[in-house]
Structures are given as C-alpha cells and as structure tokens.
XYZ file of C-alpha atoms in Angstrom:
382
model
C 0.000 0.000 0.000
C 1.067 3.580 -0.706
C -0.337 6.697 0.930
C -0.510 10.441 0.335
C -0.717 12.700 3.375
C -0.684 16.433 4.117
C -2.566 17.243 0.929
C -5.794 19.064 0.102
C -7.920 16.278 -1.365
C -10.456 17.094 -4.117
C -13.306 14.707 -3.353
C -16.936 14.294 -4.420
C -19.423 15.459 -1.806
C -22.817 13.913 -1.100
C -24.329 15.683 -4.131
C -21.505 14.471 -6.391
C -19.842 17.848 -6.856
C -16.225 18.250 -5.842
C -14.995 19.943 -2.685
C -11.576 20.514 -1.106
C -10.973 18.576 2.094
C -8.000 18.624 4.442
C -6.836 16.334 7.244
C -7.262 13.138 5.217
C -4.881 10.452 3.960
C -5.380 8.731 0.604
C -4.303 5.064 0.496
C -3.922 3.098 -2.722
C -2.428 0.219 -4.612
C -3.569 -0.095 -8.240
C -6.902 1.208 -6.976
C -7.813 3.535 -4.138
C -8.154 1.390 -1.022
C -9.024 3.884 1.698
C -9.506 7.561 2.537
C -9.229 8.119 6.257
C -8.624 10.858 8.819
C -4.949 11.605 9.380
C -5.299 10.715 13.075
C -6.274 7.161 12.117
C -3.410 6.600 9.663
C -0.384 4.521 10.654
C 2.637 5.258 8.450
C 4.075 1.853 9.380
C 1.243 0.207 7.433
C 2.333 1.810 4.150
C 5.183 0.781 1.882
C 5.586 4.403 0.765
C 4.230 7.634 2.259
C 4.127 10.675 -0.027
C 4.079 14.091 1.633
C 1.932 16.370 -0.534
C 3.150 19.351 1.512
C -0.127 21.243 1.220
C -0.600 20.677 -2.526
C -3.888 19.616 -4.090
C -4.498 15.889 -4.558
C -7.080 15.304 -7.278
C -8.232 12.721 -9.776
C -6.085 12.761 -12.915
C -7.401 14.867 -15.791
C -9.062 13.505 -18.948
C -8.209 15.115 -22.289
C -10.881 14.184 -24.835
C -9.466 16.132 -27.778
C -5.735 15.997 -28.488
C -3.966 15.437 -31.800
C -0.448 15.287 -30.464
C 2.423 16.713 -28.436
C 6.173 16.273 -27.921
C 6.758 15.863 -31.647
C 4.243 13.016 -32.071
C 0.801 12.975 -33.715
C -2.102 10.526 -33.607
C -1.904 10.159 -37.406
C 1.776 9.165 -37.359
C 2.401 5.692 -38.766
C 5.120 5.313 -36.123
C 3.910 2.772 -33.541
C 5.735 4.704 -30.819
C 3.822 7.968 -31.392
C 0.922 7.176 -29.065
C 3.339 6.100 -26.328
C 5.150 9.441 -26.604
C 1.885 11.343 -26.424
C 0.778 9.275 -23.411
C 4.051 9.891 -21.582
C 3.927 13.644 -22.199
C 0.286 13.864 -21.138
C 1.171 12.282 -17.796
C 3.618 15.145 -17.216
C 0.642 17.539 -17.453
C -1.566 15.681 -14.947
C -3.563 13.927 -17.668
C -4.142 10.279 -16.787
C -6.466 9.328 -19.664
C -7.066 10.738 -23.135
C -8.652 10.267 -26.543
C -6.079 10.443 -29.365
C -7.797 12.524 -32.026
C -7.710 11.817 -35.746
C -8.232 14.404 -38.446
C -9.474 14.699 -42.007
C -7.053 12.687 -44.140
C -7.353 9.912 -46.703
C -9.807 7.526 -45.065
C -7.453 4.561 -45.137
C -4.997 6.631 -43.079
C -7.759 7.333 -40.555
C -8.517 3.591 -40.423
C -4.876 2.758 -39.742
C -4.834 5.312 -36.940
C -7.942 3.724 -35.404
C -6.259 0.312 -35.520
C -3.209 1.722 -33.719
C -5.460 3.321 -31.113
C -7.258 0.003 -30.597
C -3.917 -1.657 -29.861
C -2.970 1.137 -27.462
C -6.287 0.751 -25.602
C -5.360 -2.834 -24.815
C -1.684 -2.278 -24.029
C 0.007 -1.788 -20.675
C 1.789 1.539 -20.829
C 3.698 3.852 -18.531
C 1.794 6.999 -19.480
C -1.782 8.222 -19.656
C -4.461 5.664 -20.497
C -5.764 5.528 -24.070
C -9.537 5.279 -23.693
C -10.334 5.233 -27.410
C -10.431 7.725 -30.262
C -12.008 11.058 -30.947
C -12.636 10.976 -34.701
C -12.575 14.595 -35.903
C -13.460 14.422 -39.571
C -13.839 13.577 -42.348
C -17.614 14.043 -41.834
C -17.417 17.834 -41.618
C -18.357 20.928 -43.645
C -15.970 22.388 -46.220
C -17.263 25.819 -45.197
C -15.894 25.364 -41.666
C -12.987 23.042 -42.319
C -10.514 25.105 -40.290
C -7.116 23.423 -40.535
C -8.596 20.202 -41.974
C -7.827 19.211 -45.589
C -10.948 19.783 -47.722
C -10.047 17.227 -50.386
C -10.679 14.368 -47.941
C -14.050 15.534 -46.552
C -16.833 12.935 -46.872
C -20.563 12.759 -46.052
C -21.302 10.855 -42.828
C -21.712 7.114 -43.450
C -22.083 4.752 -40.528
C -20.897 1.746 -42.565
C -17.456 3.371 -42.822
C -17.021 3.579 -39.044
C -18.919 0.444 -37.969
C -15.758 -1.746 -37.917
C -14.257 0.665 -35.363
C -17.256 1.139 -33.077
C -15.231 -0.320 -30.202
C -12.539 2.326 -30.683
C -14.422 5.528 -31.553
C -15.731 7.192 -28.402
C -16.525 10.617 -29.896
C -17.117 11.498 -33.542
C -17.291 15.074 -34.810
C -19.793 15.740 -37.601
C -21.405 18.662 -39.383
C -25.150 17.918 -39.067
C -26.003 19.711 -42.309
C -23.892 17.102 -44.126
C -26.059 14.197 -42.917
C -27.730 12.116 -45.605
C -28.435 9.042 -43.453
C -31.425 9.833 -41.259
C -30.403 7.310 -38.617
C -26.679 8.102 -38.460
C -26.852 9.679 -34.989
C -29.134 6.909 -33.708
C -26.760 4.210 -34.978
C -23.834 5.917 -33.283
C -25.731 6.070 -30.004
C -26.699 2.394 -30.293
C -23.012 1.521 -30.620
C -21.908 3.756 -27.742
C -20.362 6.485 -29.906
C -20.904 10.081 -28.746
C -21.864 12.351 -31.638
C -20.337 15.820 -31.460
C -21.222 18.855 -33.567
C -18.231 20.665 -34.988
C -16.622 22.093 -38.108
C -20.154 22.991 -39.116
C -21.962 25.808 -40.894
C -25.327 24.643 -39.525
C -27.885 27.174 -38.333
C -29.480 27.114 -34.883
C -32.457 24.967 -35.893
C -30.320 22.332 -37.597
C -27.970 22.136 -34.629
C -30.830 21.946 -32.117
C -32.494 19.197 -34.149
C -29.269 17.181 -34.092
C -28.967 17.706 -30.324
C -32.576 16.544 -29.902
C -31.725 13.462 -31.995
C -28.877 12.626 -29.608
C -25.797 14.681 -30.505
C -24.703 15.363 -26.931
C -21.316 17.018 -27.431
C -19.873 20.112 -29.117
C -16.349 20.137 -30.554
C -14.165 23.110 -29.507
C -17.063 25.475 -28.817
C -16.901 28.803 -30.724
C -14.299 27.557 -33.196
C -15.153 26.309 -36.713
C -18.913 26.842 -36.309
C -21.598 29.457 -36.787
C -21.403 32.071 -34.070
C -23.913 33.774 -31.825
C -25.994 36.526 -33.398
C -29.151 37.999 -31.906
C -31.164 36.969 -34.979
C -29.107 33.934 -35.976
C -28.055 32.109 -32.778
C -26.067 29.526 -34.755
C -24.417 26.385 -33.394
C -22.937 28.398 -30.530
C -26.433 29.495 -29.504
C -27.737 25.932 -29.748
C -24.890 24.720 -27.544
C -25.576 27.331 -24.882
C -29.317 26.668 -25.105
C -28.959 22.951 -24.339
C -27.316 20.466 -21.984
C -24.784 19.354 -24.589
C -21.264 18.964 -23.198
C -19.096 21.675 -24.702
C -15.377 21.373 -25.319
C -13.460 24.573 -24.706
C -9.878 25.267 -25.778
C -8.784 27.302 -22.766
C -5.630 28.961 -24.108
C -6.982 32.542 -24.507
C -6.166 32.256 -28.216
C -9.144 30.244 -29.422
C -11.685 31.787 -27.045
C -11.438 35.245 -25.473
C -11.361 35.306 -21.650
C -14.639 37.252 -21.557
C -16.300 34.645 -23.774
C -15.069 31.922 -21.433
C -16.815 33.743 -18.576
C -20.002 34.131 -20.618
C -20.009 30.420 -21.517
C -19.344 29.388 -17.923
C -22.250 31.522 -16.734
C -24.600 30.406 -19.527
C -23.877 26.738 -18.815
C -24.138 27.374 -15.045
C -20.688 25.900 -14.586
C -21.789 22.515 -15.934
C -21.451 20.636 -19.230
C -18.055 22.215 -19.973
C -15.003 20.090 -20.812
C -11.655 21.903 -21.120
C -9.483 20.452 -23.884
C -6.163 21.219 -25.531
C -6.709 20.300 -29.213
C -2.912 20.317 -29.162
C -0.579 19.559 -32.057
C 2.703 17.676 -32.241
C 4.321 21.080 -31.666
C 3.015 21.174 -28.084
C 6.005 21.149 -25.744
C 8.548 21.963 -28.445
C 8.559 25.776 -28.403
C 8.545 28.168 -31.357
C 9.255 26.961 -34.878
C 7.813 25.161 -37.880
C 5.760 22.023 -37.298
C 3.213 19.920 -39.190
C -0.468 18.972 -39.107
C -2.032 16.592 -41.609
C 0.707 17.264 -44.157
C 0.363 21.042 -43.782
C 3.065 23.320 -42.377
C 2.251 24.905 -39.018
C 4.035 27.966 -37.671
C 4.268 28.276 -33.894
C 5.048 31.474 -32.028
C 4.312 31.612 -28.329
C 0.799 30.277 -27.744
C -0.286 30.706 -31.371
C -0.104 27.976 -34.050
C -1.217 28.855 -37.585
C -1.158 27.574 -41.147
C 0.666 29.607 -43.779
C -2.548 31.539 -44.555
C -2.992 32.528 -40.911
C -5.684 29.954 -40.064
C -5.418 28.919 -36.422
C -4.308 25.270 -36.420
C -5.010 23.715 -33.057
C -3.030 24.688 -29.995
C 0.222 24.127 -28.171
C -1.585 24.094 -24.826
C -0.978 21.697 -21.935
C -4.184 20.900 -20.063
C -2.904 21.793 -16.599
C -1.954 25.260 -17.862
C -5.350 25.559 -19.519
C -7.124 24.759 -16.272
C -5.191 27.535 -14.546
C -6.188 29.962 -17.308
C -9.830 28.853 -17.134
C -9.909 29.335 -13.371
C -8.447 32.821 -13.668
C -10.926 33.792 -16.398
C -14.054 32.458 -14.730
C -13.334 32.802 -11.023
C -14.364 29.171 -10.545
C -12.982 27.312 -7.543
C -10.208 24.759 -7.977
C -12.590 21.852 -7.155
C -15.101 23.139 -9.729
C -12.396 23.444 -12.401
C -11.076 19.963 -11.594
C -14.597 18.571 -11.939
C -14.871 19.885 -15.520
C -11.716 17.968 -16.478
C -12.508 14.763 -14.581
C -16.049 13.917 -13.560
C -17.750 15.573 -16.566
C -15.798 13.754 -19.306
C -15.661 10.501 -17.311
C -19.437 10.447 -16.904
C -19.962 11.224 -20.569
C -17.590 8.459 -21.668
C -19.208 5.947 -19.305
C -16.055 5.359 -17.273
C -16.985 7.191 -14.072
C -17.407 3.866 -12.327
C -13.623 3.455 -12.440
C -12.077 6.837 -13.342
C -12.682 10.524 -12.745
C -12.836 10.863 -8.942
C -10.899 9.913 -5.834
C -13.273 7.216 -4.638
C -12.476 3.936 -2.923
C -12.464 1.152 -5.514
C -11.633 3.366 -8.504
C -8.233 3.300 -10.200
C -5.540 5.273 -8.412
C -5.199 7.858 -11.188
C -4.035 10.938 -9.303
C -2.641 14.398 -10.022
C -0.856 16.431 -7.346
C -0.495 20.135 -8.155
C -0.263 23.627 -6.682
C -2.530 26.699 -6.903
C -1.299 27.410 -10.447
C -1.942 23.790 -11.516
C 1.793 23.108 -11.787
C 2.092 19.328 -11.610
C 4.150 17.870 -8.745
C 3.338 14.211 -9.346
C 1.115 12.050 -11.552
C 0.055 8.553 -10.515
C -1.679 6.175 -12.940
C -2.977 2.818 -11.739
C -0.946 3.253 -8.560
C 2.323 3.826 -10.435
C 4.278 7.074 -10.533
C 4.292 8.312 -14.127
C 5.718 11.760 -13.418
C-alpha cells in the first residue's frame, strides 16, 4: 500500500460535486483502497508515504481532444507515437485521453484507429488511451478550419462500424447528414456524436442535439457564431445540456467569452481540452499537421494563410487559465476535467474521482496547476 498525506484532497461530496478537504490520507495500490482521517493513519502500514506538503491531490485529468504533443501525432504511422503522447500527457496531470484523428485519406484514418485500438489494450507507462475522438472527415468544407478539404466525406455509418469499439466521440457537421439514422446508430453503438466544423444554423444544430448529438467540438471555433437573430451552433450549444469542449488557451476563445459560456452553462457541461498539435512542448518553430506546415510562435499555431491550427496548450496550464478567467474554484475546475468527461464516456465507475475502488489515477499540483506528481494505476508516471 502507498499513501498520500498532508494534501488538500479534491473529493466528491454527497451531491456528487467536488470539494476541497483537508486532514485526510489517501491510500492506494492499483486502486484507491481507503480515505481516512490523518489521526487514524499509521505510516508503518504503508510501503511508501508521499508528503503532498499542502498541494492539491485530485483525480487525474481527462483530455478528450488531443492530436499530439512532444513531436508526435495521432496520425503518425510510427507505432511509438501514441506512447510518446501518453508519456507527455502524464507530465501535465492527464491520466487518460482520446487520441484525435483528423481529415485525411480515409485509409490513413482507419490505420490510426487500428493503432489506437492496440494502445487501448496495451500496458503503458503513461496516460491511459480510452479510445479515439474521430474529428473528420464528416465535416463541412465551409468550416474546415485546418482540416484538408479534399478528404471531406458525407457521414456514413458503414465506414465507421468496424471501429465502433474504438471511436468514443465522432465530430460531424449535421447539415452534411444524408443518413437519417446516423446519430441513432452511433448512439446504439456507444459512440458520442459531437457537432463541430459545421456551418449549420441554430435549428439544424438543435435538431441534431434533440436526436442525440450530446457534445460540441471546440465550442466557438469552426462553427456558426452567436448573433441575436441567428443564434447559430454556438447558440444551440448554450441553449442545451450538450457537453461543450473549450480550448482554454486565450487564443481560441477570449477570456470574456469563457466567462459568458461558464455563466450560460451554469458551470456545468463544460469540458476543457487542448486540441494540441505535435508542436506542443517543443517551443517556437515550424511544425506539421495533416501534411500542412504549421508555424508556432508563443501560444499561437497557424497555417501559412494565418488559419489557427489547433493549440500548443498543456491541459494543466489551460485549467489555470480557465480558473483565472471564470473565477471558478479549484474543485469546480477539476470537476470539468474529470467527472464531466468521465461520466460522458461511461467510465466514471472506475475513473474521474478519488473514490475507494476506482483506479488510483491521481494528479498532485499547486494553486497554479503546476504538476508535482502524476500517478496512474498506482504507479508514478511523473
């Protein structure tokens, strides 16, 4: 048994929402075995005792939209790419993630899904691979963003059916739907349908949400915006209980807009993401996304024509930014990156909170979300 003492534990309260609690010791092996008052803990019973020294002890973060980092990308044919991404994510407090594909030749997307399937079933030393977020090719050319238009296709469930065990979230433009039951088939197979890279109007987006599209890909970006006469996809997202991804780097979404979204969603149904590229963690310079050159300077990554091309954000830094912008408490911010995505993905029975019986996936960090230690399945990974 290992134990963490002298920390501020982020724990679910009776109503399920997270609170900060002191004076407790967290005990774990592969899974969390006990949470007890410090006065009842005997250090002699533990193989290792970690002194958190007043830092926060929280469930590890889930990143549901990430293309790459540390020079590696989900679309890389290199079998080691996902391991590199997983290892880097652990350094940022992320203990589980969805490698995200992009609009490429469909056989390349299929090969990526096969690699992700293997990674889901492999024992690694980094963040867990829970499955794939398939971003494209079922999107709108009008809102393609940094995706390659030549490979865009209309949504067809038959094309993704062989990978239903791998795809956890799929981004679509609802106006591109030609199969009336596409969303229903995805739901039947446990795939979350997300609206994104879409030129849909409010009514089309709301109809898709009513049909079961329960997620919005990088809210505000690559979609119709909010206008008082044309509420757009952004309006539909705010006017519903759909879970909304938010790239919290202050590049993709203005701090004031982050506050507005947080207030409109009443602090719920928000999932901070990175949407990061292989350039994440490498500093300024020239990188690559889907065969296109990407130019990175500071926190901004763009294509040659100036189109914003994902981010170079680490999730722990994003959570600090989001907290500063919204004034949300640390437990509330942690909940958006843990409980909310874990519940949506159907893994909250084993991940997403510090609860006895769940996996010991733990992030220890300070007030600025600087990571001191990351534990995954009871093992130190950073």
